[in-house]
Amino acid sequence: RTIVVAYASRAEREGIALSFSCAHERLVGWADRDRIEEAVGNLVENALKFSRPGGKVRVALAREDGWAEIRVQDTGRGIPEDELPHVFERFRQGSDAARHPAQGAGIGLSLVREVVERHGGRVEARSEAGFGSTFTLHLPLDPADLPNAVERLDAGRLNAERLGAAEAVGRGVTEARQANAAIPEAPRAKATVL
């Protein structure tokens, strides 16, 4: 939601409808919020860049079989089928890069993939040239342990809305540190409201 708000005025200026939907009132997962916001921001930036006035960009968050799914879908020009398998390669640009100088350096999508993989997730891209693209981030949730860990943080003192991460005061701090220490691949990850 934060990313959509950040890009709302740009989308309006460019005549693109930008929307956000979430299938759950609150979805909590293990994540480095800053890195995930960078990844989603990169996808929204690309979606706006490659959409025309009158187009649509939709960001959706849902829980699917123990995974958080963040989907960025646009009605832009799409990606040719032969280029789709290579979109996450570093320094890779589309074949029409010469006609679109504002396209970028070709590292954004590779960074998206790196961030998601460091969180134990995966990213996929679907597209049809002329009809838009859909990028989906799949981030693991632990439905058995995570709700219990969050409850142990003493919900009365949990301020996830303001801080953007599950953080506790008093006895819950030790449990939060132990839970965060269990994620070696993403040392800044915390139980985060996505």
mmCIF file of N, CA and C in Angstrom, residues 1-5 17-25 27 40 44 57-62 69-72 194:
data_model
loop_
_atom_site.group_PDB
_atom_site.id
_atom_site.type_symbol
_atom_site.label_atom_id
_atom_site.label_comp_id
_atom_site.label_asym_id
_atom_site.label_seq_id
_atom_site.Cartn_x
_atom_site.Cartn_y
_atom_site.Cartn_z
ATOM 1 N N ARG A 1 0.826 -1.192 0.000
ATOM 2 C CA ARG A 1 0.000 0.000 0.000
ATOM 3 C C ARG A 1 0.871 1.256 0.000
ATOM 4 N N THR A 2 1.960 1.242 0.743
ATOM 5 C CA THR A 2 2.858 2.392 0.816
ATOM 6 C C THR A 2 3.393 2.762 -0.559
ATOM 7 N N ILE A 3 3.761 1.767 -1.344
ATOM 8 C CA ILE A 3 4.314 2.013 -2.675
ATOM 9 C C ILE A 3 3.263 2.642 -3.579
ATOM 10 N N VAL A 4 2.051 2.147 -3.530
ATOM 11 C CA VAL A 4 0.987 2.686 -4.376
ATOM 12 C C VAL A 4 0.735 4.150 -4.029
ATOM 13 N N VAL A 5 0.727 4.467 -2.747
ATOM 14 C CA VAL A 5 0.548 5.860 -2.325
ATOM 15 C C VAL A 5 1.694 6.718 -2.850
ATOM 16 N N ALA A 17 -4.423 4.634 -14.325
ATOM 17 C CA ALA A 17 -5.161 4.243 -13.119
ATOM 18 C C ALA A 17 -4.307 3.279 -12.310
ATOM 19 N N LEU A 18 -3.936 3.683 -11.097
ATOM 20 C CA LEU A 18 -3.116 2.867 -10.201
ATOM 21 C C LEU A 18 -3.980 2.441 -9.028
ATOM 22 N N SER A 19 -4.049 1.134 -8.782
ATOM 23 C CA SER A 19 -4.903 0.650 -7.693
ATOM 24 C C SER A 19 -4.178 -0.385 -6.850
ATOM 25 N N PHE A 20 -4.700 -0.588 -5.639
ATOM 26 C CA PHE A 20 -4.164 -1.566 -4.702
ATOM 27 C C PHE A 20 -5.313 -2.369 -4.123
ATOM 28 N N SER A 21 -5.111 -3.667 -4.002
ATOM 29 C CA SER A 21 -6.100 -4.502 -3.319
ATOM 30 C C SER A 21 -5.371 -5.506 -2.440
ATOM 31 N N CYS A 22 -6.013 -5.837 -1.335
ATOM 32 C CA CYS A 22 -5.455 -6.814 -0.412
ATOM 33 C C CYS A 22 -6.580 -7.731 0.029
ATOM 34 N N ALA A 23 -6.393 -9.022 -0.143
ATOM 35 C CA ALA A 23 -7.418 -9.994 0.196
ATOM 36 C C ALA A 23 -7.559 -10.169 1.709
ATOM 37 N N HIS A 24 -6.625 -9.633 2.473
ATOM 38 C CA HIS A 24 -6.643 -9.781 3.925
ATOM 39 C C HIS A 24 -6.478 -8.408 4.566
ATOM 40 N N GLU A 25 -7.136 -8.227 5.695
ATOM 41 C CA GLU A 25 -7.009 -6.950 6.392
ATOM 42 C C GLU A 25 -5.555 -6.702 6.793
ATOM 43 N N LEU A 27 -1.658 -8.835 6.704
ATOM 44 C CA LEU A 27 -0.873 -10.007 6.358
ATOM 45 C C LEU A 27 0.517 -9.808 6.937
ATOM 46 N N VAL A 40 9.081 -3.997 -4.955
ATOM 47 C CA VAL A 40 7.744 -3.679 -5.455
ATOM 48 C C VAL A 40 7.753 -2.306 -6.131
ATOM 49 N N VAL A 44 6.447 -1.357 -9.873
ATOM 50 C CA VAL A 44 5.443 -0.318 -10.139
ATOM 51 C C VAL A 44 6.030 0.744 -11.062
ATOM 52 N N VAL A 57 -2.542 0.048 -13.836
ATOM 53 C CA VAL A 57 -1.541 -0.690 -13.076
ATOM 54 C C VAL A 57 -2.219 -1.106 -11.778
ATOM 55 N N ARG A 58 -2.173 -2.395 -11.512
ATOM 56 C CA ARG A 58 -2.836 -2.925 -10.320
ATOM 57 C C ARG A 58 -1.817 -3.647 -9.464
ATOM 58 N N VAL A 59 -1.787 -3.321 -8.172
ATOM 59 C CA VAL A 59 -0.932 -4.005 -7.205
ATOM 60 C C VAL A 59 -1.862 -4.762 -6.269
ATOM 61 N N ALA A 60 -1.608 -6.048 -6.103
ATOM 62 C CA ALA A 60 -2.472 -6.874 -5.259
ATOM 63 C C ALA A 60 -1.617 -7.695 -4.304
ATOM 64 N N LEU A 61 -2.108 -7.838 -3.086
ATOM 65 C CA LEU A 61 -1.442 -8.635 -2.051
ATOM 66 C C LEU A 61 -2.424 -9.691 -1.579
ATOM 67 N N ALA A 62 -1.957 -10.937 -1.516
ATOM 68 C CA ALA A 62 -2.821 -12.030 -1.073
ATOM 69 C C ALA A 62 -1.988 -13.109 -0.406
ATOM 70 N N GLU A 69 1.680 -13.374 -1.778
ATOM 71 C CA GLU A 69 1.819 -13.082 -3.204
ATOM 72 C C GLU A 69 1.589 -11.601 -3.418
ATOM 73 N N ILE A 70 2.591 -10.957 -3.991
ATOM 74 C CA ILE A 70 2.473 -9.552 -4.362
ATOM 75 C C ILE A 70 2.505 -9.516 -5.880
ATOM 76 N N ARG A 71 1.417 -9.063 -6.462
ATOM 77 C CA ARG A 71 1.285 -9.069 -7.918
ATOM 78 C C ARG A 71 1.207 -7.636 -8.435
ATOM 79 N N VAL A 72 2.032 -7.327 -9.439
ATOM 80 C CA VAL A 72 1.987 -6.035 -10.120
ATOM 81 C C VAL A 72 1.628 -6.320 -11.568
ATOM 82 N N LEU A 194 2.926 -6.727 5.866
ATOM 83 C CA LEU A 194 3.145 -6.524 4.422
ATOM 84 C C LEU A 194 2.081 -5.651 3.827
#
